XYZ file of C-alpha atoms in Angstrom:
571
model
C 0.000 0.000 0.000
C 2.486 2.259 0.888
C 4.676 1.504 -2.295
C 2.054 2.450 -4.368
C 1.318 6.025 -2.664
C 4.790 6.337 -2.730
C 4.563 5.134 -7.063
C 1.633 7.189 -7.358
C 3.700 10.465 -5.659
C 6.790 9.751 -8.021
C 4.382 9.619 -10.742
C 2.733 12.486 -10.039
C 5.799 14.899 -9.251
C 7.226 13.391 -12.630
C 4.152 14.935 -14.339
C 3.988 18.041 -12.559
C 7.534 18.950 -13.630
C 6.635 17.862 -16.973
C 3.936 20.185 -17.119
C 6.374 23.018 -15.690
C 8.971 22.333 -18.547
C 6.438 22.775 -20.841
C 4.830 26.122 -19.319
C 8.115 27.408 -18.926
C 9.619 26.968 -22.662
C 6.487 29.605 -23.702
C 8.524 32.824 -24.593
C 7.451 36.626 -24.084
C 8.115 38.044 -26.963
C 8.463 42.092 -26.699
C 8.586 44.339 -29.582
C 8.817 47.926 -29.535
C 7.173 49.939 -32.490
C 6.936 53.371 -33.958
C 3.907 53.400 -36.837
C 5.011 57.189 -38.247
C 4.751 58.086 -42.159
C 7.843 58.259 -44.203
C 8.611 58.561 -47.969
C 9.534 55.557 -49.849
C 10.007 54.149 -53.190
C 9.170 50.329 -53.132
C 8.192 50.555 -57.113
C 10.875 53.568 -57.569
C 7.779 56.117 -57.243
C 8.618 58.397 -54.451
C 5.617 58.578 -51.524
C 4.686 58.701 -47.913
C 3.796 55.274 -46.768
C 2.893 54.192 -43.413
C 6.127 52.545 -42.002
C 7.245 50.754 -38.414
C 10.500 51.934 -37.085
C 10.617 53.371 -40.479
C 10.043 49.520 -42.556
C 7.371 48.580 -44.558
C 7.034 45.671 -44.885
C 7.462 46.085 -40.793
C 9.238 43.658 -39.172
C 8.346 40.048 -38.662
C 7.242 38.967 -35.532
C 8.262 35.330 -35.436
C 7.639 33.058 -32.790
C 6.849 29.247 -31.081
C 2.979 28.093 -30.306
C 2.054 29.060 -27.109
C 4.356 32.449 -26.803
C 3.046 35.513 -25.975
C 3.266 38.346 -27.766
C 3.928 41.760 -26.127
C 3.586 44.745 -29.234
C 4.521 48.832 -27.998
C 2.820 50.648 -30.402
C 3.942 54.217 -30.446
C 1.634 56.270 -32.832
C 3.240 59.267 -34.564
C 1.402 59.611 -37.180
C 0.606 63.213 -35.887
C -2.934 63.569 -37.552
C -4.104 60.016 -37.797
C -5.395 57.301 -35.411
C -3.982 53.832 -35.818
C -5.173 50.414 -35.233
C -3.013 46.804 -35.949
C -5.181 43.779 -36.201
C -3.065 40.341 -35.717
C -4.898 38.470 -39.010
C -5.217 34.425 -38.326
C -4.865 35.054 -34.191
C -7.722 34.154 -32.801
C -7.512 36.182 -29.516
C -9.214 33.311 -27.357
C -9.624 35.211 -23.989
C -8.079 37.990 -25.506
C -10.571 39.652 -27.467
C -10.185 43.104 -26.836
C -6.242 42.468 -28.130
C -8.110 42.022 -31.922
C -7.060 45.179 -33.171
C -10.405 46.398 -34.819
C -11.148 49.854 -34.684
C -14.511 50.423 -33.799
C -15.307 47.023 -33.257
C -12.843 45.691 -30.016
C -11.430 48.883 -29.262
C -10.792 52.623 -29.637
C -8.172 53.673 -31.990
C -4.790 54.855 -30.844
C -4.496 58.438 -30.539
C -1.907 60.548 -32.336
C 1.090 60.355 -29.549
C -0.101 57.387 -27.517
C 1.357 54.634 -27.036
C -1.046 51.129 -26.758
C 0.250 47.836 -25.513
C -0.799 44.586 -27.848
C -1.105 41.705 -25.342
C -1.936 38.080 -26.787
C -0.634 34.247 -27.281
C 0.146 32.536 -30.819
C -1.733 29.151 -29.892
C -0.817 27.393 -33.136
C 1.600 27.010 -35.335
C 1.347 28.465 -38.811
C 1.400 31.864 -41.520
C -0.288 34.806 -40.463
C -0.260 38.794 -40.626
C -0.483 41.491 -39.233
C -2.109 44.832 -41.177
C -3.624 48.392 -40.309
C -7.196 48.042 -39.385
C -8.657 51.693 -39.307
C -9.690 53.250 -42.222
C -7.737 52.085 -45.308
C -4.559 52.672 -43.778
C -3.414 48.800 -44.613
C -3.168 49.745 -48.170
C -0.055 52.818 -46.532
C 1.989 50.325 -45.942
C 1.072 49.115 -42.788
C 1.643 45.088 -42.378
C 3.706 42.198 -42.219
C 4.374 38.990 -41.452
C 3.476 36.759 -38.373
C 5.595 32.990 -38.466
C 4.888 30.881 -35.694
C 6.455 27.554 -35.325
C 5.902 24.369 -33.656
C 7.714 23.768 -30.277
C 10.751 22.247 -29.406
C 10.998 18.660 -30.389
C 7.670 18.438 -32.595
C 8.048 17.912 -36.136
C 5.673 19.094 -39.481
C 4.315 16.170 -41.919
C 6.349 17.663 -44.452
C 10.601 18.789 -44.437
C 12.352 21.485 -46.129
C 16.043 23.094 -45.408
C 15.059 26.711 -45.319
C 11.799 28.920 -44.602
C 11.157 32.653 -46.266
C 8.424 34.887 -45.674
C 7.038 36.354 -48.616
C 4.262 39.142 -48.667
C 2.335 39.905 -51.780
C 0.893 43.283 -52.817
C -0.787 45.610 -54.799
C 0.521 49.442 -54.714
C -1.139 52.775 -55.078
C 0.549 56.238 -56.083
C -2.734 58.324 -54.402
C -2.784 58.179 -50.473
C -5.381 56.145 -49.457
C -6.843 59.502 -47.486
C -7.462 60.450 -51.105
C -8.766 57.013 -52.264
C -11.348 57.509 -49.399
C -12.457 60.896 -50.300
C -13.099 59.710 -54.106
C -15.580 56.651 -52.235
C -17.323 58.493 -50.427
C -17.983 61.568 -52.818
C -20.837 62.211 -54.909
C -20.051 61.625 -58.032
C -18.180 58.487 -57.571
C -14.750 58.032 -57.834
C -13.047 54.787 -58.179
C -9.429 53.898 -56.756
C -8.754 52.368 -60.011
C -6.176 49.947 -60.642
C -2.992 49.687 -58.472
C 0.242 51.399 -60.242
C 2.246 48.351 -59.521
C 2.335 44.800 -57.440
C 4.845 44.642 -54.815
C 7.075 40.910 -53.550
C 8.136 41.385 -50.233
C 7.633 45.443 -50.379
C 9.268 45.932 -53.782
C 7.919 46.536 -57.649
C 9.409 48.369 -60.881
C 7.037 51.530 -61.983
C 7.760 52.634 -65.357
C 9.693 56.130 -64.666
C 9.696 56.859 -68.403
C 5.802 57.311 -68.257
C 4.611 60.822 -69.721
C 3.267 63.497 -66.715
C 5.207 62.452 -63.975
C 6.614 65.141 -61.652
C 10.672 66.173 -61.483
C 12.245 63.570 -59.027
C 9.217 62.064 -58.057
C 10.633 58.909 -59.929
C 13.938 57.187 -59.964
C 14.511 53.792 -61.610
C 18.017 53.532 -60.330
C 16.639 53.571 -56.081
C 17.894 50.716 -54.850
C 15.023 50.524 -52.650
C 13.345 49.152 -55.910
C 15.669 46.790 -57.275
C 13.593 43.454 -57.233
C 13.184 41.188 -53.975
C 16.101 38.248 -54.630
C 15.305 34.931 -53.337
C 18.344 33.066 -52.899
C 18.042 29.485 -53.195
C 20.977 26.536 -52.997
C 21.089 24.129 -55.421
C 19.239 20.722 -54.617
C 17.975 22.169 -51.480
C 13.810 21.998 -50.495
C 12.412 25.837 -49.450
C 8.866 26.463 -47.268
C 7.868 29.577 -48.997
C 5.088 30.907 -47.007
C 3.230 33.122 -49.291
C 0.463 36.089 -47.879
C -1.460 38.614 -49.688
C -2.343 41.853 -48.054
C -3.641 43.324 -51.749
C -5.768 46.683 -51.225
C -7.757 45.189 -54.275
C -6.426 42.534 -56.432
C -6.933 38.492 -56.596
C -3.244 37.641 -57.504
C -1.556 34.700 -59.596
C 1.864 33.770 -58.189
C 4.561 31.096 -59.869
C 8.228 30.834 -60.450
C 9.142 29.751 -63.549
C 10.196 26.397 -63.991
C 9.549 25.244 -60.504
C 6.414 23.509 -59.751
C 4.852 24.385 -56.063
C 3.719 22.071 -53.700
C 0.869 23.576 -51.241
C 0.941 22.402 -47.998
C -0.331 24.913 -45.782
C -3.524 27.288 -45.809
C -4.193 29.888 -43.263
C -2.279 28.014 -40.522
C -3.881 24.239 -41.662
C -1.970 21.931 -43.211
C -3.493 20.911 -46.549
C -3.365 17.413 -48.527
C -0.334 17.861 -50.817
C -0.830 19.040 -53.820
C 1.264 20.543 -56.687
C 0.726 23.970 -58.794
C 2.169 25.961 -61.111
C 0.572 28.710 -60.430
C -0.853 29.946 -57.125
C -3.963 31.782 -56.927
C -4.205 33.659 -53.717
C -6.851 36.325 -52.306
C -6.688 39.199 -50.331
C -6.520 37.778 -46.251
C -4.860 34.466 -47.351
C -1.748 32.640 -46.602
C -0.278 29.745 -47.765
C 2.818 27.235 -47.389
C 4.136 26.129 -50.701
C 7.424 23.756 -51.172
C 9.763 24.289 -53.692
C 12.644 22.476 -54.459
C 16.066 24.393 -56.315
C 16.338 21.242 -58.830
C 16.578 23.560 -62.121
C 19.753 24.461 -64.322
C 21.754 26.540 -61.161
C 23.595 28.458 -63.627
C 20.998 30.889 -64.088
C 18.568 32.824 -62.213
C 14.411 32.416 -62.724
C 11.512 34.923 -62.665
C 9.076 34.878 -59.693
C 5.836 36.741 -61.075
C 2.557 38.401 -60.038
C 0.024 38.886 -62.307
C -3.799 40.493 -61.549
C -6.810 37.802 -62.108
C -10.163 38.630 -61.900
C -9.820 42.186 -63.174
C -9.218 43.126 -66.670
C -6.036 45.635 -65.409
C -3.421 47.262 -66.917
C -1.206 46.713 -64.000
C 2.439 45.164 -64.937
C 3.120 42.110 -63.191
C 5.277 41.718 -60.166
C 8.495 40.250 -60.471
C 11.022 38.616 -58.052
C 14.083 37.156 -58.879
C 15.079 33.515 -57.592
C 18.618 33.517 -57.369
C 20.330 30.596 -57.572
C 23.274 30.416 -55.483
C 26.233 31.308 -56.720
C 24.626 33.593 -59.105
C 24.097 37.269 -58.747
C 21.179 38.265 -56.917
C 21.085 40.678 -59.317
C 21.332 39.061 -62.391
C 18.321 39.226 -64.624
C 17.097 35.714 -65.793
C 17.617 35.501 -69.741
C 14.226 34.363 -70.576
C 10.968 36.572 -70.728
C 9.192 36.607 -67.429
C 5.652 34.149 -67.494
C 2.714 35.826 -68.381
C 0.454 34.164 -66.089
C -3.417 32.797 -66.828
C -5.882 34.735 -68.917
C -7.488 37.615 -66.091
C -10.832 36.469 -66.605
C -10.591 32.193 -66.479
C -12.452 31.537 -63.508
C -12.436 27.768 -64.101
C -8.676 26.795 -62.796
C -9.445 29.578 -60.313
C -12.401 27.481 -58.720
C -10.839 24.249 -59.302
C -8.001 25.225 -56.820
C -10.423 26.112 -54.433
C -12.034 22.829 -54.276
C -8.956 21.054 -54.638
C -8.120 22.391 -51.015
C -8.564 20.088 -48.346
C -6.961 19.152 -44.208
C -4.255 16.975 -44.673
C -5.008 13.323 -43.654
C -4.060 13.009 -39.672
C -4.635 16.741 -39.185
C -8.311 16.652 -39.967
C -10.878 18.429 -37.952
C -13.861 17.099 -38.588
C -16.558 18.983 -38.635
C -19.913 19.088 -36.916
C -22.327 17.492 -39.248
C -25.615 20.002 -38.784
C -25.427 23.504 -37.968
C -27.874 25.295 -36.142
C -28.497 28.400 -37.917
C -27.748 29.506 -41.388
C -27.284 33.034 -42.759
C -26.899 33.308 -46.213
C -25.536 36.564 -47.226
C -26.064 38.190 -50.594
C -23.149 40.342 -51.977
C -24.093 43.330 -54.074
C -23.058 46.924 -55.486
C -26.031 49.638 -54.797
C -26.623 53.525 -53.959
C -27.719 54.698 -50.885
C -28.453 58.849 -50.968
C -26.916 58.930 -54.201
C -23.562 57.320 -52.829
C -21.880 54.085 -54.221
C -21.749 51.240 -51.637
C -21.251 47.535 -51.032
C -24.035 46.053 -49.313
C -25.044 42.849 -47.421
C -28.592 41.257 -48.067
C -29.260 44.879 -49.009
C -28.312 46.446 -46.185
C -24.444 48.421 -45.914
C -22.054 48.398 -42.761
C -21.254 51.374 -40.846
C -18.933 50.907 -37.719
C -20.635 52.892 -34.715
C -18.514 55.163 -32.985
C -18.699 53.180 -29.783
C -17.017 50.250 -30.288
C -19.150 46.995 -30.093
C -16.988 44.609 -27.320
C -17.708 47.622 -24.546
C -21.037 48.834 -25.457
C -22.146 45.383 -25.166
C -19.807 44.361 -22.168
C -21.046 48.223 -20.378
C -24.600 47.904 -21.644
C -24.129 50.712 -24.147
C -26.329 49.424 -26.373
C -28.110 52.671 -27.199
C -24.686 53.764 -29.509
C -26.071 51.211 -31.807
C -28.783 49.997 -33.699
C -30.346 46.619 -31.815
C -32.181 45.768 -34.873
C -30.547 42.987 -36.468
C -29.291 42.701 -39.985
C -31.357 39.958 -42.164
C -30.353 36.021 -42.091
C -31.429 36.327 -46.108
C -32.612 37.909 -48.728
C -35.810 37.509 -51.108
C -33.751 34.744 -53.226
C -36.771 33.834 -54.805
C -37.236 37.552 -57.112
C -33.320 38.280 -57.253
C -31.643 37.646 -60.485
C -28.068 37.382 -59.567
C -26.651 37.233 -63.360
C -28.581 40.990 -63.907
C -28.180 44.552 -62.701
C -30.841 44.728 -59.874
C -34.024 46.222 -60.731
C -33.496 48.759 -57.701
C -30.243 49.020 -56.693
C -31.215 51.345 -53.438
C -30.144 50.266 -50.238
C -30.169 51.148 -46.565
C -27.235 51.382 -43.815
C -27.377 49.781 -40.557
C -24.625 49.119 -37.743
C -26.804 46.678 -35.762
C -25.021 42.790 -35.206
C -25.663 39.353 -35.650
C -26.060 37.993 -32.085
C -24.853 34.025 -31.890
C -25.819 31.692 -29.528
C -23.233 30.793 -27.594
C -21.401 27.305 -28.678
C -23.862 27.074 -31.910
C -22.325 26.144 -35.217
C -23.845 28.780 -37.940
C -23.274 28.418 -41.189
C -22.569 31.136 -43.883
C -23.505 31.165 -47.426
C -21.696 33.984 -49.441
C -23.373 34.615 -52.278
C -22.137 36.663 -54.865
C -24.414 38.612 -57.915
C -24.000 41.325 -60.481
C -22.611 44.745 -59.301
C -24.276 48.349 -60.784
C -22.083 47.396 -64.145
C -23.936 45.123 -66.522
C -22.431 41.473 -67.321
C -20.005 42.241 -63.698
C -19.203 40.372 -61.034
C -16.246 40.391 -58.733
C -14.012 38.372 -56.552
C -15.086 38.870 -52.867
C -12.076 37.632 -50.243
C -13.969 37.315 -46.783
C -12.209 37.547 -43.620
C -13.824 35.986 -40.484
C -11.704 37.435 -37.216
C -11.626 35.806 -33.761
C -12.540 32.137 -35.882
C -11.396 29.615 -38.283
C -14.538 28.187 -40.480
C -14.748 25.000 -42.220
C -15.198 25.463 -45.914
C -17.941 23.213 -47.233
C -18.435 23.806 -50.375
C -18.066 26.079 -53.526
C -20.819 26.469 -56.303
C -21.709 28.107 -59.502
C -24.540 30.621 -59.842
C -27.471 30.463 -57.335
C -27.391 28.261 -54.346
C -30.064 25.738 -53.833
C -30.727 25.644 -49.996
C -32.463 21.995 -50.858
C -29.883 20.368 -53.125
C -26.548 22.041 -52.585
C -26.007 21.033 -49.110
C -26.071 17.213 -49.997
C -22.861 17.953 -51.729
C -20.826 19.822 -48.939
C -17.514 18.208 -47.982
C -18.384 17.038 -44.585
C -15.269 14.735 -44.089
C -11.878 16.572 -44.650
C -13.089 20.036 -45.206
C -10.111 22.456 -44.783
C -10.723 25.257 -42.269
C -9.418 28.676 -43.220
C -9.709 32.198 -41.957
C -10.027 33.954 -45.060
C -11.849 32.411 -48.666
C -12.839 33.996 -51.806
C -16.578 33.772 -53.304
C -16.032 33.898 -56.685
C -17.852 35.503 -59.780
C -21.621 34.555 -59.997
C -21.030 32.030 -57.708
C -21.399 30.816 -53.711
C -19.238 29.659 -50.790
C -20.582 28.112 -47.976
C -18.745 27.942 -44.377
C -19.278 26.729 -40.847
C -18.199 27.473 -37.682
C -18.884 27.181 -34.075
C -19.262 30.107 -32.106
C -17.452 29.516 -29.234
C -14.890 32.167 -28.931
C -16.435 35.014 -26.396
C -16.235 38.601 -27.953
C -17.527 40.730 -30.892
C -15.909 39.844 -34.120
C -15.888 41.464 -37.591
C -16.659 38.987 -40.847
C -15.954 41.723 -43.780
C -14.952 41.420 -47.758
C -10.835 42.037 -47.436
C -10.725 44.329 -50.373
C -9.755 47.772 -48.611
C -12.320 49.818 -50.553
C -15.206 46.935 -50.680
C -15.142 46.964 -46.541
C -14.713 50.953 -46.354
C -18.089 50.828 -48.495
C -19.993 48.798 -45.957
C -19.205 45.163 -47.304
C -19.104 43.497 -43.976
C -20.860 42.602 -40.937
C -20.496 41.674 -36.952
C -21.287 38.622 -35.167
C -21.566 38.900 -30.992
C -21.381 35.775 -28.861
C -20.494 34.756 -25.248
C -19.825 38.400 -24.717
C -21.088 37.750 -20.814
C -17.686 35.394 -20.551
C -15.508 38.148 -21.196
C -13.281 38.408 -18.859
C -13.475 42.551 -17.347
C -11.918 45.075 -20.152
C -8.788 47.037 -20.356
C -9.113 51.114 -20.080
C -6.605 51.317 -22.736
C -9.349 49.871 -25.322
C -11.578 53.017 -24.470
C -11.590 56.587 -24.487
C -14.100 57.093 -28.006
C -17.718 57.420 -28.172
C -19.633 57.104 -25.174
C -16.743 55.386 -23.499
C -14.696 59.335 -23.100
C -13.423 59.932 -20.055
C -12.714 55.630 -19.254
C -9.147 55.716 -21.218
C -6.293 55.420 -19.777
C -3.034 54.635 -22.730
């Protein structure tokens, strides 16, 4: 008897130091920022971007699962608020540290400083971008690598790991961009002047009307990003787009691509030429340096989905011991035909969870909300709008008026679960394109699993429809299913992928066409679910889902001080 109290008390000291090993290994990880604007050239065009101790892209925050992550965030932008959100992180018990203007928290004020407070729970690609007005598209964002723990291996190997972030670029400040959506008439942003690879493009300086030394092929600042590989070795690129506007096509000639990883899941293997990748996404790809290493290869960007006259991107990969800067000798790839949605949807359904890393996912949901996604005019203004209805953020933000019973700074009436399906040709201009703003929420029950139904239509343009890239914060959602034209709530269902569904964080609905996700809600806060274009969301394409908000834990001063929550900040 008493051997086997004394076994038992062995046994049990053995797995309390275990357990302190492994609490102990999780890292803080401080970094110490200053978001302030500075001129740049990243395409040789000279401009004030949005930078972090004066880098854009800023700098990566890399870490191991289960460290947390301490951010300083000095703002001196003089005349601007700021906000970071930390794209992919869920923020479970942390939901105030989402980084949402308007929606978990006041926005920094010119001179503050804010403290960023939360834990990378899983391994995996994510980002990190400007979440108040359309500052992301400044310059504002990077990277956010998180590996696995000591000791722990992936299901896949590889000698070396980059970080590469994928971009479009504008010449007009996005303050201007802004003023253009909201005025009456209309203006458009337009296409992007150039695509950036890891915060670097080639404008054409020899273009007619631009300004004395506001151009300069020769910065060095815009000499292409140079990937250098070694011969015969395997590379983990982890590709992310933070595009303002643009669906992208990415491939390096000659090398095929092997995706392995999607918004921090690991995908069934499966090789690519060409990558096509939305705004919000990240992926893993594998590459391997098996080509002729005397020369160097193109990496290109081009624009789907649009008809633009943007140029496309272009890297360089540099075979080691070549030049970084040695042009390859060939002509760079032109990439797919803009408007070929077909390869576009096949690689959507093509992703699914890696065998052994499957979540499966519940089989019945418990509420579905199928949101229709369409162009209209509201007071004679152009805006994006959800089941007919357009997003405004309220000036209280959402997490405290509902955790301080604020809820008179916002409307209680909630947005519609549908739309009249029945009467809406999604192939034609709507018959009345008028619409109507709200900033009211979805309210989930708590631990429910909802499903979404994106469903895409014709914009104000005849024979248009766009690429929407939806964003779900605080979550990740299974993706079920993708489908042409309208969606049949009786026969489409049968077909979702209810055994190895890949779950995401970001997926695009494509022209004339429907996505469908699930998820459970079961994280306790207020959480945005918004198209990732910059302009789309800044038009009212999005929407806010509130559950468990009565488990929040009590909330920070720092989150306040705007709205009806003056006079409760303290930075």
């Amino acid at each position: 008897m008493v051997e086997s109290i004394q076994k038992s008390l062995i046994k049990l000291s053995i797995l309390c130091l275990l357990a302190f090993c492994v609490s102990v290994e999780a890292k803080v990880r401080h970094y110490k920022w200053e978001v302030k604007y500075e001129f740049k050239s990243p395409d040789c065009y000279r401009k004030l971007a949005i930078t972090i101790n004066g880098r854009t892209p800023g700098p990566s925050i890399i870490a191991q699962q289960g460290d947390t992550i301490v951010v300083e965030l000095k703002n001196s932008l003089l005349t601007e608020n700021v906000a970071i959100h930390w794209h992919g992180i869920r923020q479970i018990g942390t939901p105030w540290m989402d980084g949402t203007e308007g929606v978990t928290q006041c926005p920094i004020l010119p001179g503050d400083t804010f403290f960023y407070k939360f834990v990378v729970d899983r391994p995996g690609t994510y980002l990190y971008h400007a979440h108040y007005g359309m500052q992301r598209e400044a310059g504002l964002y990077g990277s956010i690598r998180v590996s696995l723990p000591d000791g722990e291996t992936e299901p896949f190997s590889y000698d070396y790991d980059r970080s590469i972030i994928l971009n479009d670029w504008y010449h007009l400040s996005a303050y201007e961009q802004a003023v253009g959506l909201s005025s009456i008439p209309f203006v458009w942003v337009g296409e992007p002047q150039s695509i950036l690879i890891q915060g670097r493009g080639r404008f054409n300086c020899s273009r007619p009307g631009i300004g004395a030394g506001l151009c300069n092929a020769t910065n060095p600042e815009c000499a292409p990003y140079a990937l250098t590989v070694v011969p015969g070795k395997t590379y983990r690129l982890r590709l992310a787009s933070l595009t303002a506007l643009s669906a992208l096509s990415f491939e390096i000639e000659g090398h095929n691509m092997t995706v392995v990883e999607a918004d921090g899941h690991y995908v069934e293997p499966f090789v690519v030429q060409n990558l096509f990748i939305y705004s919000g996404e990240t992926y893993s790809v594998l590459i391997k340096a098996d080509q002729n290493p005397t020369r160097n290869y193109w990496a290109s960007t081009k624009i789907v989905s649009r008809n633009s006259t943007t140029p496309n991107g272009l890297a360089i990969l540099n075979y080691y011991p070549n030049h970084p800067r040695r042009s390859p000798p060939t002509i760079p790839p032109i990439g797919p035909h803009w408007n070929d949605i077909a390869p576009r949807l096949a690689q959507s359904v093509a992703i699914k969870a890696r065998p052994g890393f499957i979540h499966p996912p519940p089989q019945t949901s418990d509420r579905v909300i199928v949101m229709l996604n369409t162009q209209n005019r509201i007071n004679g203004n152009v805006r994006w709008s959800i089941n007919n209805v357009s997003f405004n953020l309220p000036h209280t933000p959402y997490l405290i008026a509902y955790k301080h019973n604020l809820l008179h700074t916002f409307e209680q009436r909630p947005p519609p679960d549908n739309y009249d399906s029945a009467n809406h040709d999604i192939f034609s201009v709507a018959k009345n394109v008028n619409a109507t703003t709200s900033n009211g929420a979805y309210r989930l029950k708590f631990n429910t699993t909802v499903d979404i139904i994106l469903q895409n239509a014709n914009t104000m343009n005849p024979n248009n429809s766009e690429t929407h890239p939806w964003h779900l914060h605080g979550h990740d959602f299974w993706v079920l299913g993708y489908g042409t034209g309208k969606f049949d709530k009786v026969n489409d269902p049968k077909k979702y992928n209810l055994v190895d569904p890949i779950m995401k964080n970001t997926v695009p609905v494509h022209p004339y066409g429907w996505t469908a996700l699930r998820f459970r809600a079961d994280n306790p806060g207020v959480w945005a679910f918004h198209c990732h274009i910059e302009s789309h969301f800044y038009m009212g394409m999005g929407v806010v889902f509130e559950e468990g908000v009565e488990r929040v834990g009590k909330l920070p001063t720092s989150i306040m001080g705007c709205g009806d929550t003056r006079g409760h900040h303290s930075p």
